mmCIF file of the C-alpha atoms, coordinates in Angstrom:
data_MODEL
# 
_entry.id   MODEL 
# 
loop_
_atom_site.group_PDB 
_atom_site.id 
_atom_site.type_symbol 
_atom_site.label_atom_id 
_atom_site.label_alt_id 
_atom_site.label_comp_id 
_atom_site.label_asym_id 
_atom_site.label_entity_id 
_atom_site.label_seq_id 
_atom_site.pdbx_PDB_ins_code 
_atom_site.Cartn_x 
_atom_site.Cartn_y 
_atom_site.Cartn_z 
_atom_site.occupancy 
_atom_site.B_iso_or_equiv 
_atom_site.pdbx_formal_charge 
_atom_site.auth_seq_id 
_atom_site.auth_comp_id 
_atom_site.auth_asym_id 
_atom_site.auth_atom_id 
_atom_site.pdbx_PDB_model_num 
ATOM 1   C CA . UNK A 1 1   ? -1.026  -5.951  -12.268 1.00 0.00 ? 1   UNK A CA 1 
ATOM 2   C CA . UNK A 1 2   ? 1.263   -3.494  -13.353 1.00 0.00 ? 2   UNK A CA 1 
ATOM 3   C CA . UNK A 1 3   ? -1.315  -1.716  -16.091 1.00 0.00 ? 3   UNK A CA 1 
ATOM 4   C CA . UNK A 1 4   ? -3.225  -0.915  -12.963 1.00 0.00 ? 4   UNK A CA 1 
ATOM 5   C CA . UNK A 1 5   ? -0.281  0.818   -10.974 1.00 0.00 ? 5   UNK A CA 1 
ATOM 6   C CA . UNK A 1 6   ? 0.614   2.827   -14.185 1.00 0.00 ? 6   UNK A CA 1 
ATOM 7   C CA . UNK A 1 7   ? -2.917  4.119   -14.657 1.00 0.00 ? 7   UNK A CA 1 
ATOM 8   C CA . UNK A 1 8   ? -2.870  5.008   -10.841 1.00 0.00 ? 8   UNK A CA 1 
ATOM 9   C CA . UNK A 1 9   ? 0.070   6.880   -11.001 1.00 0.00 ? 9   UNK A CA 1 
ATOM 10  C CA . UNK A 1 10  ? -0.777  8.642   -14.232 1.00 0.00 ? 10  UNK A CA 1 
ATOM 11  C CA . UNK A 1 11  ? -3.997  10.122  -12.465 1.00 0.00 ? 11  UNK A CA 1 
ATOM 12  C CA . UNK A 1 12  ? -6.365  7.642   -13.923 1.00 0.00 ? 12  UNK A CA 1 
ATOM 13  C CA . UNK A 1 13  ? -7.779  6.011   -10.780 1.00 0.00 ? 13  UNK A CA 1 
ATOM 14  C CA . UNK A 1 14  ? -11.122 4.910   -12.728 1.00 0.00 ? 14  UNK A CA 1 
ATOM 15  C CA . UNK A 1 15  ? -8.931  3.152   -15.376 1.00 0.00 ? 15  UNK A CA 1 
ATOM 16  C CA . UNK A 1 16  ? -6.487  1.507   -12.416 1.00 0.00 ? 16  UNK A CA 1 
ATOM 17  C CA . UNK A 1 17  ? -9.518  0.420   -10.488 1.00 0.00 ? 17  UNK A CA 1 
ATOM 18  C CA . UNK A 1 18  ? -11.036 -1.411  -13.742 1.00 0.00 ? 18  UNK A CA 1 
ATOM 19  C CA . UNK A 1 19  ? -7.567  -3.165  -14.304 1.00 0.00 ? 19  UNK A CA 1 
ATOM 20  C CA . UNK A 1 20  ? -7.333  -4.181  -10.536 1.00 0.00 ? 20  UNK A CA 1 
ATOM 21  C CA . UNK A 1 21  ? -10.545 -5.543  -10.284 1.00 0.00 ? 21  UNK A CA 1 
ATOM 22  C CA . UNK A 1 22  ? -9.768  -7.934  -13.121 1.00 0.00 ? 22  UNK A CA 1 
ATOM 23  C CA . UNK A 1 23  ? -7.458  -9.755  -11.241 1.00 0.00 ? 23  UNK A CA 1 
ATOM 24  C CA . UNK A 1 24  ? -7.679  -12.231 -8.210  1.00 0.00 ? 24  UNK A CA 1 
ATOM 25  C CA . UNK A 1 25  ? -6.254  -12.285 -4.863  1.00 0.00 ? 25  UNK A CA 1 
ATOM 26  C CA . UNK A 1 26  ? -4.380  -10.028 -2.775  1.00 0.00 ? 26  UNK A CA 1 
ATOM 27  C CA . UNK A 1 27  ? -3.407  -7.479  -5.410  1.00 0.00 ? 27  UNK A CA 1 
ATOM 28  C CA . UNK A 1 28  ? -6.673  -7.303  -6.456  1.00 0.00 ? 28  UNK A CA 1 
ATOM 29  C CA . UNK A 1 29  ? -7.733  -5.686  -3.126  1.00 0.00 ? 29  UNK A CA 1 
ATOM 30  C CA . UNK A 1 30  ? -4.412  -3.956  -2.756  1.00 0.00 ? 30  UNK A CA 1 
ATOM 31  C CA . UNK A 1 31  ? -4.681  -2.053  -5.889  1.00 0.00 ? 31  UNK A CA 1 
ATOM 32  C CA . UNK A 1 32  ? -8.381  -1.493  -5.360  1.00 0.00 ? 32  UNK A CA 1 
ATOM 33  C CA . UNK A 1 33  ? -7.627  0.131   -1.959  1.00 0.00 ? 33  UNK A CA 1 
ATOM 34  C CA . UNK A 1 34  ? -5.372  2.838   -3.804  1.00 0.00 ? 34  UNK A CA 1 
ATOM 35  C CA . UNK A 1 35  ? -7.860  3.542   -6.625  1.00 0.00 ? 35  UNK A CA 1 
ATOM 36  C CA . UNK A 1 36  ? -10.867 3.715   -4.488  1.00 0.00 ? 36  UNK A CA 1 
ATOM 37  C CA . UNK A 1 37  ? -9.092  6.041   -2.196  1.00 0.00 ? 37  UNK A CA 1 
ATOM 38  C CA . UNK A 1 38  ? -7.953  8.350   -5.214  1.00 0.00 ? 38  UNK A CA 1 
ATOM 39  C CA . UNK A 1 39  ? -11.797 8.016   -6.440  1.00 0.00 ? 39  UNK A CA 1 
ATOM 40  C CA . UNK A 1 40  ? -12.815 9.571   -3.125  1.00 0.00 ? 40  UNK A CA 1 
ATOM 41  C CA . UNK A 1 41  ? -14.688 6.300   -2.347  1.00 0.00 ? 41  UNK A CA 1 
ATOM 42  C CA . UNK A 1 42  ? -13.491 6.002   1.149   1.00 0.00 ? 42  UNK A CA 1 
ATOM 43  C CA . UNK A 1 43  ? -15.837 3.468   2.084   1.00 0.00 ? 43  UNK A CA 1 
ATOM 44  C CA . UNK A 1 44  ? -14.772 1.170   -0.734  1.00 0.00 ? 44  UNK A CA 1 
ATOM 45  C CA . UNK A 1 45  ? -11.124 1.649   -0.105  1.00 0.00 ? 45  UNK A CA 1 
ATOM 46  C CA . UNK A 1 46  ? -11.477 0.692   3.402   1.00 0.00 ? 46  UNK A CA 1 
ATOM 47  C CA . UNK A 1 47  ? -13.576 -2.387  2.589   1.00 0.00 ? 47  UNK A CA 1 
ATOM 48  C CA . UNK A 1 48  ? -10.727 -3.247  -0.353  1.00 0.00 ? 48  UNK A CA 1 
ATOM 49  C CA . UNK A 1 49  ? -8.142  -2.758  2.853   1.00 0.00 ? 49  UNK A CA 1 
ATOM 50  C CA . UNK A 1 50  ? -10.011 -4.945  5.212   1.00 0.00 ? 50  UNK A CA 1 
ATOM 51  C CA . UNK A 1 51  ? -10.349 -7.565  2.573   1.00 0.00 ? 51  UNK A CA 1 
ATOM 52  C CA . UNK A 1 52  ? -6.291  -7.520  2.096   1.00 0.00 ? 52  UNK A CA 1 
ATOM 53  C CA . UNK A 1 53  ? -5.609  -7.616  5.680   1.00 0.00 ? 53  UNK A CA 1 
ATOM 54  C CA . UNK A 1 54  ? -8.023  -10.896 6.126   1.00 0.00 ? 54  UNK A CA 1 
ATOM 55  C CA . UNK A 1 55  ? -6.095  -12.640 3.305   1.00 0.00 ? 55  UNK A CA 1 
ATOM 56  C CA . UNK A 1 56  ? -3.791  -14.880 4.662   1.00 0.00 ? 56  UNK A CA 1 
ATOM 57  C CA . UNK A 1 57  ? -1.546  -14.527 1.723   1.00 0.00 ? 57  UNK A CA 1 
ATOM 58  C CA . UNK A 1 58  ? -1.320  -10.577 2.368   1.00 0.00 ? 58  UNK A CA 1 
ATOM 59  C CA . UNK A 1 59  ? 2.059   -9.344  3.126   1.00 0.00 ? 59  UNK A CA 1 
ATOM 60  C CA . UNK A 1 60  ? 2.530   -6.832  5.886   1.00 0.00 ? 60  UNK A CA 1 
ATOM 61  C CA . UNK A 1 61  ? 4.481   -4.363  3.467   1.00 0.00 ? 61  UNK A CA 1 
ATOM 62  C CA . UNK A 1 62  ? 1.197   -4.145  1.367   1.00 0.00 ? 62  UNK A CA 1 
ATOM 63  C CA . UNK A 1 63  ? -1.106  -3.369  4.245   1.00 0.00 ? 63  UNK A CA 1 
ATOM 64  C CA . UNK A 1 64  ? 1.480   -0.662  5.398   1.00 0.00 ? 64  UNK A CA 1 
ATOM 65  C CA . UNK A 1 65  ? 1.615   0.866   1.853   1.00 0.00 ? 65  UNK A CA 1 
ATOM 66  C CA . UNK A 1 66  ? -2.131  1.076   1.664   1.00 0.00 ? 66  UNK A CA 1 
ATOM 67  C CA . UNK A 1 67  ? -2.319  2.721   5.233   1.00 0.00 ? 67  UNK A CA 1 
ATOM 68  C CA . UNK A 1 68  ? 0.694   5.159   4.083   1.00 0.00 ? 68  UNK A CA 1 
ATOM 69  C CA . UNK A 1 69  ? -0.808  6.239   0.849   1.00 0.00 ? 69  UNK A CA 1 
ATOM 70  C CA . UNK A 1 70  ? -4.025  7.344   2.978   1.00 0.00 ? 70  UNK A CA 1 
ATOM 71  C CA . UNK A 1 71  ? -1.983  9.042   5.046   1.00 0.00 ? 71  UNK A CA 1 
ATOM 72  C CA . UNK A 1 72  ? -2.691  6.948   8.414   1.00 0.00 ? 72  UNK A CA 1 
ATOM 73  C CA . UNK A 1 73  ? 0.693   7.030   9.381   1.00 0.00 ? 73  UNK A CA 1 
ATOM 74  C CA . UNK A 1 74  ? 0.233   5.070   12.870  1.00 0.00 ? 74  UNK A CA 1 
ATOM 75  C CA . UNK A 1 75  ? -1.283  2.094   11.354  1.00 0.00 ? 75  UNK A CA 1 
ATOM 76  C CA . UNK A 1 76  ? 1.074   2.171   8.357   1.00 0.00 ? 76  UNK A CA 1 
ATOM 77  C CA . UNK A 1 77  ? 3.748   1.911   10.872  1.00 0.00 ? 77  UNK A CA 1 
ATOM 78  C CA . UNK A 1 78  ? 2.493   -0.626  12.913  1.00 0.00 ? 78  UNK A CA 1 
ATOM 79  C CA . UNK A 1 79  ? 2.196   -2.835  9.608   1.00 0.00 ? 79  UNK A CA 1 
ATOM 80  C CA . UNK A 1 80  ? 5.651   -2.420  8.418   1.00 0.00 ? 80  UNK A CA 1 
ATOM 81  C CA . UNK A 1 81  ? 7.116   -3.197  11.784  1.00 0.00 ? 81  UNK A CA 1 
ATOM 82  C CA . UNK A 1 82  ? 5.407   -6.291  11.070  1.00 0.00 ? 82  UNK A CA 1 
ATOM 83  C CA . UNK A 1 83  ? 6.792   -6.364  7.733   1.00 0.00 ? 83  UNK A CA 1 
ATOM 84  C CA . UNK A 1 84  ? 10.259  -6.107  9.418   1.00 0.00 ? 84  UNK A CA 1 
ATOM 85  C CA . UNK A 1 85  ? 9.870   -8.679  12.000  1.00 0.00 ? 85  UNK A CA 1 
ATOM 86  C CA . UNK A 1 86  ? 8.576   -10.996 9.212   1.00 0.00 ? 86  UNK A CA 1 
ATOM 87  C CA . UNK A 1 87  ? 11.672  -10.068 6.953   1.00 0.00 ? 87  UNK A CA 1 
ATOM 88  C CA . UNK A 1 88  ? 9.125   -9.084  4.225   1.00 0.00 ? 88  UNK A CA 1 
ATOM 89  C CA . UNK A 1 89  ? 11.076  -8.852  0.888   1.00 0.00 ? 89  UNK A CA 1 
ATOM 90  C CA . UNK A 1 90  ? 8.820   -6.101  -0.330  1.00 0.00 ? 90  UNK A CA 1 
ATOM 91  C CA . UNK A 1 91  ? 10.662  -3.761  1.811   1.00 0.00 ? 91  UNK A CA 1 
ATOM 92  C CA . UNK A 1 92  ? 13.610  -3.459  -0.718  1.00 0.00 ? 92  UNK A CA 1 
ATOM 93  C CA . UNK A 1 93  ? 10.921  -1.396  -2.492  1.00 0.00 ? 93  UNK A CA 1 
ATOM 94  C CA . UNK A 1 94  ? 10.486  0.785   0.454   1.00 0.00 ? 94  UNK A CA 1 
ATOM 95  C CA . UNK A 1 95  ? 12.730  4.035   -0.687  1.00 0.00 ? 95  UNK A CA 1 
ATOM 96  C CA . UNK A 1 96  ? 11.189  4.165   -3.790  1.00 0.00 ? 96  UNK A CA 1 
ATOM 97  C CA . UNK A 1 97  ? 7.563   3.483   -3.554  1.00 0.00 ? 97  UNK A CA 1 
ATOM 98  C CA . UNK A 1 98  ? 5.272   6.401   -4.279  1.00 0.00 ? 98  UNK A CA 1 
ATOM 99  C CA . UNK A 1 99  ? 2.992   4.766   -1.328  1.00 0.00 ? 99  UNK A CA 1 
ATOM 100 C CA . UNK A 1 100 ? 5.139   6.108   1.057   1.00 0.00 ? 100 UNK A CA 1 
ATOM 101 C CA . UNK A 1 101 ? 5.424   9.648   0.682   1.00 0.00 ? 101 UNK A CA 1 
ATOM 102 C CA . UNK A 1 102 ? 2.832   10.660  3.071   1.00 0.00 ? 102 UNK A CA 1 
ATOM 103 C CA . UNK A 1 103 ? 5.276   9.274   5.522   1.00 0.00 ? 103 UNK A CA 1 
ATOM 104 C CA . UNK A 1 104 ? 8.462   11.187  4.575   1.00 0.00 ? 104 UNK A CA 1 
ATOM 105 C CA . UNK A 1 105 ? 7.837   13.903  7.070   1.00 0.00 ? 105 UNK A CA 1 
ATOM 106 C CA . UNK A 1 106 ? 7.074   11.642  10.160  1.00 0.00 ? 106 UNK A CA 1 
ATOM 107 C CA . UNK A 1 107 ? 9.956   11.301  12.657  1.00 0.00 ? 107 UNK A CA 1 
ATOM 108 C CA . UNK A 1 108 ? 9.697   7.761   12.551  1.00 0.00 ? 108 UNK A CA 1 
ATOM 109 C CA . UNK A 1 109 ? 10.492  7.680   8.650   1.00 0.00 ? 109 UNK A CA 1 
ATOM 110 C CA . UNK A 1 110 ? 14.330  7.845   8.893   1.00 0.00 ? 110 UNK A CA 1 
ATOM 111 C CA . UNK A 1 111 ? 14.425  5.383   11.785  1.00 0.00 ? 111 UNK A CA 1 
ATOM 112 C CA . UNK A 1 112 ? 12.411  2.821   9.615   1.00 0.00 ? 112 UNK A CA 1 
ATOM 113 C CA . UNK A 1 113 ? 14.720  2.951   6.618   1.00 0.00 ? 113 UNK A CA 1 
ATOM 114 C CA . UNK A 1 114 ? 17.318  2.354   9.140   1.00 0.00 ? 114 UNK A CA 1 
ATOM 115 C CA . UNK A 1 115 ? 15.909  -0.574  10.345  1.00 0.00 ? 115 UNK A CA 1 
ATOM 116 C CA . UNK A 1 116 ? 15.400  -1.825  6.978   1.00 0.00 ? 116 UNK A CA 1 
ATOM 117 C CA . UNK A 1 117 ? 19.128  -1.246  6.096   1.00 0.00 ? 117 UNK A CA 1 
ATOM 118 C CA . UNK A 1 118 ? 18.702  1.779   4.045   1.00 0.00 ? 118 UNK A CA 1 
# 
C-alpha cells in the first residue's frame, strides 16, 4: 500500500494505480479513487469512491479524505463529522495528510481541527 501512496505523492498516478489495484479491500478502492482522480479519469474515481462507501469496513476518515482530495468540501466535512462521532483513530493523521490541503482555506477547517483536539 505504501508504495502506491509514495508513487501518487511523487506525481506518478499510473504507477500508483497499478500498486493500488494489486491489493484487496478498502485500501484498494481508497487509493484507486485518488489515482484515477489524478489521471483525470473522474468516472472511475467516482466508482472507486462509491465502492469505498459501500465497504462496510471503510472508515469515514478515508471517505472524507477522498472527497477532500477531489475538492468536494461539503462531502468531506460530512464524512469527517461521521469519523468524529465514530472516534475514528485515523483522525490523528488529519493535520499532516496531503489529502486535506484543498480544505485548508475553508472556514470549517480550523473548527474541525479543534474538535479533533489539535
